[in-house]
Amino acid sequence: MAAPLARPAPERPQFVRNTWYIAALRSELDGPMLARTILGTSVNLYRTSDGTPVALRNRCPHRGYPLSEGTLGPDDVITCGYHGFRFGPDGTCLSVPGQQAVPAHADVQTYPVVENGPFVWIWMGDPALADPAEIPAETGFADPSFTFVPGHVVIDANHQLIADNVLDLSHESFIHATKIGTRDVAETGITSRSDESRWLVEASRIMPDAECPPTYRERTGLQSPIDREQHIHYFVPALYVLDVSVVKAASVHDPADGPRRPYLGKVVYGLTPLSARRTHYFFAIGRDYALGDAAMDEAVREGQLCLIEEDAAAVAILQELEDEEGPSPEVSTRLDTAALIARRMLARRLRAEAAAPASAR
Amino acid sequence: MAAPLARPAPERPQFVRNTWYIAALRSELDGPMLARTILGTSVNLYRTSDGTPVALRNRCPHRGYPLSEGTLGPDDVITCGYHGFRFGPDGTCLSVPGQQAVPAHADVQTYPVVENGPFVWIWMGDPALADPAEIPAETGFADPSFTFVPGHVVIDANHQLIADNVLDLSHESFIHATKIGTRDVAETGITSRSDESRWLVEASRIMPDAECPPTYRERTGLQSPIDREQHIHYFVPALYVLDVSVVKAASVHDPADGPRRPYLGKVVYGLTPLSARRTHYFFAIGRDYALGDAAMDEAVREGQLCLIEEDAAAVAILQELEDEEGPSPEVSTRLDTAALIARRMLARRLRAEAAAPASAR
Amino acid sequence: MAAPLARPAPERPQFVRNTWYIAALRSELDGPMLARTILGTSVNLYRTSDGTPVALRNRCPHRGYPLSEGTLGPDDVITCGYHGFRFGPDGTCLSVPGQQAVPAHADVQTYPVVENGPFVWIWMGDPALADPAEIPAETGFADPSFTFVPGHVVIDANHQLIADNVLDLSHESFIHATKIGTRDVAETGITSRSDESRWLVEASRIMPDAECPPTYRERTGLQSPIDREQHIHYFVPALYVLDVSVVKAASVHDPADGPRRPYLGKVVYGLTPLSARRTHYFFAIGRDYALGDAAMDEAVREGQLCLIEEDAAAVAILQELEDEEGPSPEVSTRLDTAALIARRMLARRLRAEAAAPASAR
C-alpha cells in the first residue's frame, strides 16, 4: 500500500463543545439506531418507545464495540452485539453476561439531545450547561408563515472553510453564477455587526434594482429589476441563518398595483464537525410562499443539493490543497469583514471554553 | 488527494520474534514463489526442487527489489528480476552481473521454516533458538483420529484484538448467534489456568444440559439438550487451540443405548501479525467424525469462513474506532479472565525478549 | 476509515529548485488552463492569446482557490472562480470585487517558463538565475537529423528511485528482457565521468558483437551480431539523455558493402518531482531514421509506454517497500558507479543550494 501523499491536516483549534449542534434530521431517528460521528466521537442516536430521542456514546464500556451494532429491545434496552452488556436509555449498565454483579464504571456516557424544527440537536459539552432555550429562534422554525425543506450531506472539509464560504456570499456570483449569483452580490458592499453575548455575527447586503437570478425567476415569476436583500445571522460556530428577500424593484413599481409583497426565504445551515477535515452540513430551506406545494418542495431540495455540490467541491479542493501544501497566505477585502469577525470570535470562544473550570467542559 | 482521517495507529508493543508463527498453508508453496509480509517484513517463501521449504528476506541486498519478482531456476537459484543478482536457497549470493567478484554483505537473510500439520511455520527471531519441537502438540495434527480443514484470511485488525475475540467465547452468543452461539456460552463461567514456562493460557467452559446450536445440529444430528465443553489452549501470542466436545446430555441418556460417544472437534488458529493493524489468520478445523467426507469438509470450510467473516467485521470495526478515537477505556468481567491473563503474559514475553542479549533476538 | 498501513515516507533531501524542470508537453498548453503539481506546489500553466506560455502559482492570494478552476478571458486575464479576483499573465492582481482598491500583496507568484524541444520547461527557484541557455543541448532537440516522439506519465515513486533505474541500464537485461535487454548489457562494464560545473554525470557502455534485441530488430532490420553503444548524460537531477547506436558488427561487415551507417537514437527523460513519492516522467524518444514515418512514431510511442510500464511497476514496488519497511541496506557493484556518483552530486547540489543566499533560492 502506498504511503499517503498528503501532509497531516494542519493543527486547527479544537472544537467548541458547549453549544448545540445539529446531530440529525428528526426523520433519521425513525429507523434503526443511527451511528454518527460528531466532533470526532461516535454517537449512537435512537428513540425510546415513547419517541424520546436519546444519544449515547457509541462504544460499549466493556471492549469498545459500537452499541449501534447491537439490538434495541421493545423495553428500550440496548444489548451490545459483541458480548451482551445491556444498557438503559439513561446509559446505566443493567447487566453483564456470566456474573450477577454489574462492574463499576460500566455505564455509558449520554449526551443531552432536543428536537427543534426539523432537527435533533446535541450538546457535546458539559450537560449542566445544556439549555434548549439557547437554540436561536432566528431559524424561524417556530414561525407558521414559513415552510422548510431539510436535508443533510457530509462535506470533505474543515468547518472553518465552510463558514468562510457561507459568510462571503460574493462567491455566489462565481460558484453559483448559473443559479442564484449575479454580479450584484459580488459588487455590493456589506454591513457587519457582532454580539459577543450570543457569539453572533451579522452581515447584511442590500441590493436595490438588482438583476433577478434564474432560480428566483423560476420560483417567484419575478423579472429584473428586483430589490434584493440578504441578512446573515451566524452563531459561531454551529448555526447559520440567512434571511433573503426579493421583490419587484421599487423603482419600477406602479403604485396602482398596490403594496409590494416581498418573497421571504430562510436558509438555515447547521455546521457540525465530524472530524478535523469533514463536516456534517445540515440545511433547512424556508419560504413564506407556495406553502404546501410539494413540487416546489422538491424543486427547492434539488436546487439546494446542486448549490451544495458546487460549494462542497470548492471547499474540498481547498482542503486538499491545504493538506498537501499547507494553508495559503491570505489577502482580505471588505467583503471578508464578517468572515474575519467570525474567525476571531471562534478563537475567543475556544479560549474561553479552554479556560473554563473542568466542570463546564 | 485527501489527508487520512485516521489517527496514527496507537503504539502497540513490538512483536514477539522468538516463536513459531504460521507463515503459509503447505499447499501455498506448491506454486510460484510467495511474497508474504510477516511482522512487517516481506518474506519470500518457496520450495527447492526436492520439496524443502525455504524462507528468504524478500529484498535483494543490491537495491531492495523483491526476490519473489525474480525467477527460480531448476537449480534452486533465484535470479533477481531487477539487476540479476543470484542467490542459493541458503541465502548465499552466487554472482552479480558485470564483475567476477561477489561483493561483501551480498547474502540475503534466511529464516528457519518447518512443516507441521497443514502449515509451514516460520521463526522470525534468533535462528539459534528455533526448535521445531516447540511447536505445541496440542494442535492434534499428529493424531490420526482427526481430520483437518485448513485455510487463511487476512484481518484488518491488530492481533491483540483477535486474541481478545477468541479468548472470550461469550461473543459466540451474539456475533455467531445463528450458528454456534447459544445463551449457554455467555451465561456459563470459565475456569482459567496459565503455564508461564510454555507461555500458555488455558480456559475451560463446561456446559451440561446445554442447547444444541444450529451448526452442531447439522453436523452431528444431535438434539438439545447436549453436554458441551470448550477447552482453550492459547500459546501467547501466535497459536490458539480450542478443543470442543458435544454429546447427548447425560441427563437424558438411556444407559441401555450404551456408552455416550462425544463428537470431538479442534479449532486451531494461527495469529501471525502482518503489520501493526493487519493480521494473518490461519485456521485448521479438526473433527474426529465423518473422516474422509468431502462434503463435510466443504461444509466445515464454508461454515468457518462465515464465522471468520463475522469476527473479522467486528474486530475491524474496533480497529477503525481505535484508529479514529484512540483505545476505549475498558471494564472487564469474570469471562475476560483468560484474555487478561494472556495480555499480561504477552507484555511479560515482550519485556523478556527485549531484555535478552542481542544474540537471542 | 482504516489508518494507513504505510510508514511516513522516509525523509529525503529537499528538491533542487534552481534548475530547469520539464513542466509539460507543449501540446498540453493548447487546451484549457492546466493544473500541475511540481515540487509539491500546484502550478497553473496556460498560453496567452499570442501563444506565450505562462506559469502562475495555482492558488489565489485571497483564499487559496486554484486559479486553474477560474476562467481565462480573451484579454489574457484570469478571473478566480471563487470570489472573482482578476490577474494578468504577469501575476498582477488587476481588480477585486466589492471595492475599488486592489489590496496589497494580492499579486500571484509567477515562474519562468520556456519552450525547448517538445516541452515547456519551468524554473521553480530564484527567477534571477533562470537562464534558458542552460537547458542542455545534449537533448538533440535542435538537431534536424532527429525526429522525436514525446510523452508524459506519472510514476508512484521518488525521483531518486527513477534516477537509479535509468543510470543502471543492466536492469534492461531483466526488466526489459523481451524488448531491449540482452545479457550483453548486464555483462558489459561501464565507464563513468562527471562534470560538476554542469552537474553532469556521464556513463558509457560499448558492446561489440552484441546480440540484437527484439525491439531494434523490428525497427532497423538488423540481425545479430551488432555493435551496440549506450552513452548517458545525466544532468542531476532533472534531465537524462541516452544516446544509443546500433550497427551491423564490424566483425561480420563486408567492406564491399560500403561504410557502415549506424542507427542513432536519443532517449530523453525529464524527471520532475511531483511530491516526495510521485514523479512526473516526461520522455522524448529520438531517432535519425524513418523520419516522417507516422507508423514508426506510433510503434516508438507504444514501445516506450510498455518499457515505462515495466520500470514504473518496479520502482513503485520499491517505493512501497520503502514506505512499509524503510530503506533497504544496499550493496553496490561496478555497474552502480554512475548512479552513486549522481547521488553524491545531488547531495552536494542540495547542500550548495541550501547554503546560497536567500535571494538565490
Short mmCIF file of C-alpha atoms in Angstrom, two decimals, chain A:
data_model
loop_
_atom_site.label_atom_id
_atom_site.label_comp_id
_atom_site.label_asym_id
_atom_site.label_seq_id
_atom_site.Cartn_x
_atom_site.Cartn_y
_atom_site.Cartn_z
CA MET A 1 0.00 0.00 0.00
CA ALA A 2 1.21 3.44 -0.84
CA ALA A 3 2.07 5.99 1.81
CA PRO A 4 -0.34 8.89 1.91
CA LEU A 5 0.87 11.81 -0.13
CA ALA A 6 -0.99 14.27 1.97
CA ARG A 7 0.63 16.09 4.83
CA PRO A 8 -1.15 15.77 8.16
CA ALA A 9 -4.09 18.14 8.39
CA PRO A 10 -2.82 21.41 9.81
CA GLU A 11 -3.50 21.96 13.50
CA ARG A 12 -6.85 23.63 13.91
CA PRO A 13 -8.14 24.83 17.24
CA GLN A 14 -10.17 22.18 19.00
CA PHE A 15 -13.92 22.16 18.65
CA VAL A 16 -16.30 24.26 20.72
CA ARG A 17 -18.16 21.75 22.90
CA ASN A 18 -20.59 23.85 24.94
CA THR A 19 -23.02 24.65 22.17
CA TRP A 20 -25.99 22.99 20.47
CA TYR A 21 -25.02 21.20 17.28
CA ILE A 22 -27.47 19.71 14.85
CA ALA A 23 -26.99 15.94 15.11
CA ALA A 24 -29.59 14.53 12.75
CA LEU A 25 -32.79 15.11 10.87
CA ARG A 26 -35.71 14.15 13.09
CA SER A 27 -36.72 11.67 10.42
CA GLU A 28 -33.35 9.91 10.70
CA LEU A 29 -34.32 8.67 14.16
CA ASP A 30 -37.38 6.84 12.90
CA GLY A 31 -35.38 3.80 11.78
CA PRO A 32 -32.70 1.61 13.38
CA MET A 33 -30.14 3.07 15.78
CA LEU A 34 -28.01 5.67 13.99
CA ALA A 35 -24.22 5.81 14.40
CA ARG A 36 -22.96 9.33 13.72
CA THR A 37 -19.53 10.78 14.36
CA ILE A 38 -19.70 14.26 15.90
CA LEU A 39 -16.61 16.23 16.99
CA GLY A 40 -14.59 13.09 16.28
CA THR A 41 -16.69 10.95 18.62
CA SER A 42 -19.03 8.19 17.50
CA VAL A 43 -22.52 8.72 18.94
CA ASN A 44 -25.47 6.31 18.90
CA LEU A 45 -28.81 8.07 18.27
CA TYR A 46 -32.24 6.49 18.61
CA ARG A 47 -35.72 6.99 20.05
CA THR A 48 -37.19 5.17 23.03
CA SER A 49 -40.55 3.50 22.55
CA ASP A 50 -42.32 6.71 23.62
CA GLY A 51 -40.48 8.69 20.95
CA THR A 52 -37.92 10.42 23.17
CA PRO A 53 -34.62 10.95 21.35
CA VAL A 54 -31.52 9.56 23.06
CA ALA A 55 -27.81 9.95 22.36
CA LEU A 56 -25.23 7.59 23.86
CA ARG A 57 -21.50 7.35 23.40
CA ASN A 58 -21.28 4.68 20.72
CA ARG A 59 -18.71 2.43 22.39
CA CYS A 60 -19.58 -0.24 24.91
CA PRO A 61 -17.55 0.32 28.12
CA HIS A 62 -16.57 -3.37 28.03
CA ARG A 63 -14.44 -3.64 24.88
CA GLY A 64 -15.42 -0.55 22.92
CA TYR A 65 -17.77 -2.18 20.43
CA PRO A 66 -20.31 0.21 18.83
CA LEU A 67 -23.67 -0.04 20.59
CA SER A 68 -25.33 0.86 17.30
CA GLU A 69 -24.28 -2.64 16.12
CA GLY A 70 -26.32 -4.22 18.92
CA THR A 71 -30.06 -4.63 19.33
CA LEU A 72 -32.65 -2.27 20.76
CA GLY A 73 -35.45 -4.08 22.56
CA PRO A 74 -39.09 -3.02 22.98
CA ASP A 75 -38.14 -2.32 26.61
CA ASP A 76 -35.74 0.39 25.34
CA VAL A 77 -32.77 -1.72 26.41
CA ILE A 78 -29.73 -1.98 24.15
CA THR A 79 -27.86 -5.28 24.14
CA CYS A 80 -24.28 -4.95 22.90
CA GLY A 81 -23.76 -7.08 19.81
CA TYR A 82 -20.32 -8.30 20.88
CA HIS A 83 -20.63 -9.72 24.42
CA GLY A 84 -24.12 -8.80 25.57
CA PHE A 85 -23.73 -5.93 28.03
CA ARG A 86 -27.18 -4.30 28.45
CA PHE A 87 -27.91 -0.57 28.79
CA GLY A 88 -30.93 1.58 29.52
CA PRO A 89 -31.60 4.87 27.71
CA ASP A 90 -30.05 6.79 30.62
CA GLY A 91 -26.77 4.98 29.97
CA THR A 92 -27.00 2.71 33.03
CA CYS A 93 -25.48 -0.72 32.55
CA LEU A 94 -28.27 -3.13 33.54
CA SER A 95 -26.47 -6.46 33.32
CA VAL A 96 -23.38 -8.22 32.00
CA PRO A 97 -23.12 -11.87 30.97
CA GLY A 98 -21.59 -14.54 33.16
CA GLN A 99 -21.99 -12.83 36.54
CA GLN A 100 -24.68 -11.32 38.74
CA ALA A 101 -22.96 -8.06 39.69
CA VAL A 102 -22.60 -5.21 37.27
CA PRO A 103 -19.00 -4.00 37.38
CA ALA A 104 -18.17 -0.42 38.37
CA HIS A 105 -17.78 2.18 35.62
CA ALA A 106 -19.88 0.13 33.23
CA ASP A 107 -22.36 2.91 32.47
CA VAL A 108 -22.15 4.58 29.08
CA GLN A 109 -21.99 8.34 28.62
CA THR A 110 -25.16 10.11 27.47
CA TYR A 111 -25.49 13.46 25.72
CA PRO A 112 -28.36 15.94 26.02
CA VAL A 113 -30.49 15.96 22.88
CA VAL A 114 -33.53 18.00 21.97
CA GLU A 115 -35.82 18.33 18.96
CA ASN A 116 -36.23 21.77 17.44
CA GLY A 117 -37.55 22.40 13.96
CA PRO A 118 -36.80 19.55 11.57
CA PHE A 119 -33.67 18.60 13.53
CA VAL A 120 -32.38 16.73 16.55
CA TRP A 121 -29.77 18.83 18.36
CA ILE A 122 -26.99 17.55 20.59
CA TRP A 123 -24.87 19.08 23.36
CA MET A 124 -21.38 17.53 23.40
CA GLY A 125 -20.09 19.63 26.32
CA ASP A 126 -20.95 19.93 30.00
CA PRO A 127 -24.53 18.61 30.37
CA ALA A 128 -25.16 21.05 33.23
CA LEU A 129 -24.88 23.91 30.77
CA ALA A 130 -27.25 22.47 28.15
CA ASP A 131 -30.23 24.82 27.90
CA PRO A 132 -32.54 24.14 24.94
CA ALA A 133 -33.76 27.73 25.16
CA GLU A 134 -30.35 28.78 23.80
CA ILE A 135 -31.12 27.35 20.38
CA PRO A 136 -31.58 30.58 18.42
CA ALA A 137 -35.13 31.48 17.41
CA GLU A 138 -33.75 33.20 14.29
CA THR A 139 -34.13 29.92 12.40
CA GLY A 140 -37.82 30.75 12.06
CA PHE A 141 -38.75 27.15 12.80
CA ALA A 142 -41.46 28.38 15.18
CA ASP A 143 -42.94 30.79 12.62
CA PRO A 144 -46.01 29.18 10.98
CA SER A 145 -45.77 31.50 7.99
CA PHE A 146 -42.71 29.56 6.83
CA THR A 147 -42.37 26.05 5.45
CA PHE A 148 -38.96 24.28 5.48
CA VAL A 149 -37.23 21.68 3.32
CA PRO A 150 -34.48 19.97 5.34
CA GLY A 151 -31.52 17.79 4.35
CA HIS A 152 -28.06 16.57 5.25
CA VAL A 153 -24.76 15.96 3.47
CA VAL A 154 -21.17 15.42 4.59
CA ILE A 155 -18.53 17.73 3.18
CA ASP A 156 -14.85 16.82 2.96
CA ALA A 157 -13.52 19.97 4.56
CA ASN A 158 -12.92 21.57 7.94
CA HIS A 159 -15.94 23.51 9.21
CA GLN A 160 -13.96 26.77 9.09
CA LEU A 161 -13.63 26.53 5.30
CA ILE A 162 -17.41 26.13 5.09
CA ALA A 163 -18.04 29.04 7.44
CA ASP A 164 -15.76 31.18 5.26
CA ASN A 165 -17.79 30.10 2.26
CA VAL A 166 -21.22 30.99 3.58
CA LEU A 167 -20.09 34.23 5.21
CA ASP A 168 -18.68 35.65 1.98
CA LEU A 169 -21.66 35.41 -0.35
CA SER A 170 -19.75 37.14 -3.14
CA HIS A 171 -18.85 33.60 -4.16
CA GLU A 172 -22.43 33.25 -5.38
CA SER A 173 -21.51 35.40 -8.37
CA PHE A 174 -18.91 32.86 -9.46
CA ILE A 175 -19.56 29.42 -7.99
CA HIS A 176 -23.31 29.72 -8.44
CA ALA A 177 -23.40 32.06 -11.45
CA THR A 178 -25.96 29.95 -13.27
CA LYS A 179 -28.38 29.73 -10.34
CA ILE A 180 -28.51 32.42 -7.67
CA GLY A 181 -25.42 34.51 -8.37
CA THR A 182 -25.39 37.76 -10.28
CA ARG A 183 -22.65 40.38 -10.35
CA ASP A 184 -24.74 42.42 -7.89
CA VAL A 185 -23.76 40.18 -4.99
CA ALA A 186 -20.02 40.50 -5.54
CA GLU A 187 -20.26 44.21 -6.34
CA THR A 188 -22.36 45.24 -3.34
CA GLY A 189 -20.74 46.03 -0.02
CA ILE A 190 -21.91 44.52 3.25
CA THR A 191 -22.50 45.91 6.70
CA SER A 192 -21.45 43.78 9.65
CA ARG A 193 -22.29 43.70 13.33
CA SER A 194 -21.48 41.32 16.14
CA ASP A 195 -22.94 40.39 19.52
CA GLU A 196 -20.42 38.56 21.67
CA SER A 197 -23.03 37.69 24.31
CA ARG A 198 -24.67 35.37 21.78
CA TRP A 199 -21.49 34.54 19.82
CA LEU A 200 -23.33 36.15 16.91
CA VAL A 201 -22.03 37.75 13.72
CA GLU A 202 -24.45 39.60 11.46
CA ALA A 203 -23.93 40.80 7.91
CA SER A 204 -26.36 42.49 5.55
CA ARG A 205 -26.31 43.26 1.84
CA ILE A 206 -29.00 45.50 0.30
CA MET A 207 -29.25 45.36 -3.49
CA PRO A 208 -31.85 47.74 -4.96
CA ASP A 209 -32.58 47.47 -8.68
CA ALA A 210 -30.72 44.18 -8.91
CA GLU A 211 -30.81 41.57 -11.61
CA CYS A 212 -33.18 38.70 -10.83
CA PRO A 213 -31.13 35.46 -10.82
CA PRO A 214 -32.50 32.40 -12.63
CA THR A 215 -33.51 30.46 -9.51
CA TYR A 216 -35.66 33.28 -8.14
CA ARG A 217 -37.18 33.91 -11.56
CA GLU A 218 -38.35 30.32 -11.69
CA ARG A 219 -39.69 30.19 -8.14
CA THR A 220 -41.43 33.57 -7.94
CA GLY A 221 -42.04 34.68 -11.51
CA LEU A 222 -40.22 37.96 -10.75
CA GLN A 223 -38.38 39.77 -13.56
CA SER A 224 -35.41 42.15 -13.32
CA PRO A 225 -35.07 44.60 -11.74
CA ILE A 226 -35.77 43.45 -8.21
CA ASP A 227 -34.95 44.79 -4.77
CA ARG A 228 -32.91 42.03 -3.15
CA GLU A 229 -31.68 41.70 0.43
CA GLN A 230 -29.51 39.21 2.33
CA HIS A 231 -29.25 39.23 6.13
CA ILE A 232 -26.93 36.75 7.81
CA HIS A 233 -27.06 35.61 11.43
CA TYR A 234 -24.13 33.34 12.16
CA PHE A 235 -23.99 31.85 15.65
CA VAL A 236 -20.35 30.84 15.90
CA PRO A 237 -19.57 28.06 15.14
CA ALA A 238 -22.57 25.83 14.58
CA LEU A 239 -25.60 27.68 13.17
CA TYR A 240 -26.03 29.96 10.16
CA VAL A 241 -29.29 31.65 9.22
CA LEU A 242 -29.64 33.71 6.05
CA ASP A 243 -32.81 35.77 5.59
CA VAL A 244 -33.41 36.63 1.98
CA SER A 245 -35.98 38.93 0.47
CA VAL A 246 -36.80 39.52 -3.20
CA VAL A 247 -39.50 41.87 -4.53
CA LYS A 248 -40.23 43.84 -7.68
CA ALA A 249 -37.94 46.88 -7.59
CA ALA A 250 -39.50 49.99 -6.09
CA SER A 251 -38.06 51.96 -8.98
CA VAL A 252 -40.34 50.20 -11.47
CA HIS A 253 -43.30 49.59 -9.18
CA ASP A 254 -46.62 51.09 -10.23
CA PRO A 255 -48.38 52.23 -7.02
CA ALA A 256 -51.68 51.45 -8.71
CA ASP A 257 -50.76 47.77 -8.37
CA GLY A 258 -50.98 48.04 -4.58
CA PRO A 259 -48.30 47.38 -1.98
CA ARG A 260 -45.25 45.33 -2.90
CA ARG A 261 -45.21 41.99 -1.10
CA PRO A 262 -41.67 40.58 -0.85
CA TYR A 263 -40.95 36.89 -1.17
CA LEU A 264 -39.13 35.89 2.02
CA GLY A 265 -36.76 32.98 2.36
CA LYS A 266 -34.68 31.44 5.12
CA VAL A 267 -31.52 29.45 4.57
CA VAL A 268 -30.57 27.58 7.75
CA TYR A 269 -27.27 25.70 7.86
CA GLY A 270 -26.01 23.56 10.72
CA LEU A 271 -22.24 23.07 10.64
CA THR A 272 -21.39 20.08 12.79
CA PRO A 273 -17.75 18.96 12.67
CA LEU A 274 -17.41 15.24 12.01
CA SER A 275 -13.62 15.44 12.31
CA ALA A 276 -10.87 17.95 11.67
CA ARG A 277 -11.43 17.62 7.93
CA ARG A 278 -15.01 16.51 7.47
CA THR A 279 -18.17 18.37 8.40
CA HIS A 280 -21.84 17.49 8.59
CA TYR A 281 -23.79 20.07 6.65
CA PHE A 282 -27.44 20.20 7.63
CA PHE A 283 -29.79 22.51 5.80
CA ALA A 284 -33.37 23.70 6.12
CA ILE A 285 -34.57 25.97 3.32
CA GLY A 286 -37.58 28.02 4.33
CA ARG A 287 -40.03 30.15 2.34
CA ASP A 288 -43.21 32.10 3.09
CA TYR A 289 -44.86 31.36 -0.25
CA ALA A 290 -46.10 28.26 -2.07
CA LEU A 291 -46.77 26.62 1.30
CA GLY A 292 -47.91 23.04 0.92
CA ASP A 293 -46.66 22.90 -2.68
CA ALA A 294 -44.91 19.53 -2.88
CA ALA A 295 -43.50 20.20 -6.34
CA MET A 296 -41.93 23.42 -5.06
CA ASP A 297 -40.53 21.49 -2.06
CA GLU A 298 -38.87 19.10 -4.46
CA ALA A 299 -37.53 21.92 -6.63
CA VAL A 300 -36.11 23.60 -3.53
CA ARG A 301 -34.49 20.37 -2.34
CA GLU A 302 -32.92 19.64 -5.71
CA GLY A 303 -31.81 23.22 -6.17
CA GLN A 304 -30.21 23.24 -2.74
CA LEU A 305 -28.37 19.96 -3.34
CA CYS A 306 -26.99 21.42 -6.59
CA LEU A 307 -25.77 24.53 -4.78
CA ILE A 308 -24.19 22.44 -2.05
CA GLU A 309 -22.49 20.25 -4.60
CA GLU A 310 -20.84 23.34 -6.08
CA ASP A 311 -19.79 24.65 -2.66
CA ALA A 312 -18.68 21.22 -1.44
CA ALA A 313 -16.46 20.77 -4.49
CA ALA A 314 -14.86 24.16 -3.90
CA VAL A 315 -14.11 23.73 -0.20
CA ALA A 316 -12.94 20.14 -0.73
CA ILE A 317 -10.41 21.47 -3.24
CA LEU A 318 -9.24 23.99 -0.66
CA GLN A 319 -8.95 21.29 1.98
CA GLU A 320 -6.91 19.09 -0.34
CA LEU A 321 -4.56 21.93 -1.19
CA GLU A 322 -4.21 22.74 2.48
CA ASP A 323 -3.47 19.09 3.23
CA GLU A 324 -0.82 18.97 0.53
CA GLU A 325 0.75 22.41 0.64
CA GLY A 326 -0.33 23.90 3.95
CA PRO A 327 -2.58 26.89 4.49
CA SER A 328 -2.42 29.56 1.83
CA PRO A 329 -1.33 33.06 2.83
CA GLU A 330 -4.42 35.23 2.59
CA VAL A 331 -5.33 38.69 1.37
CA SER A 332 -8.70 40.02 2.52
CA THR A 333 -11.16 42.57 1.19
CA ARG A 334 -14.07 44.49 2.66
CA LEU A 335 -16.39 41.65 1.71
CA ASP A 336 -14.45 39.39 4.08
CA THR A 337 -15.28 41.51 7.13
CA ALA A 338 -17.95 39.22 8.54
CA ALA A 339 -15.86 36.09 7.99
CA LEU A 340 -12.89 37.66 9.75
CA ILE A 341 -15.04 38.77 12.69
CA ALA A 342 -16.38 35.23 12.93
CA ARG A 343 -12.93 33.68 12.90
CA ARG A 344 -11.76 35.92 15.72
CA MET A 345 -14.92 35.20 17.68
CA LEU A 346 -14.36 31.47 17.26
CA ALA A 347 -10.83 31.83 18.59
CA ARG A 348 -12.15 33.74 21.63
CA ARG A 349 -14.87 31.18 22.22
CA LEU A 350 -12.38 28.33 22.11
CA ARG A 351 -10.09 30.17 24.51
CA ALA A 352 -12.98 30.93 26.84
CA GLU A 353 -14.02 27.30 26.87
CA ALA A 354 -10.47 26.08 27.43
CA ALA A 355 -10.14 28.48 30.38
CA ALA A 356 -13.45 27.44 31.98
CA PRO A 357 -13.36 25.14 35.01
CA ALA A 358 -13.37 21.47 34.09
CA SER A 359 -16.96 21.09 35.25
CA ALA A 360 -18.00 23.42 32.46
CA ARG A 361 -16.25 21.48 29.71
#
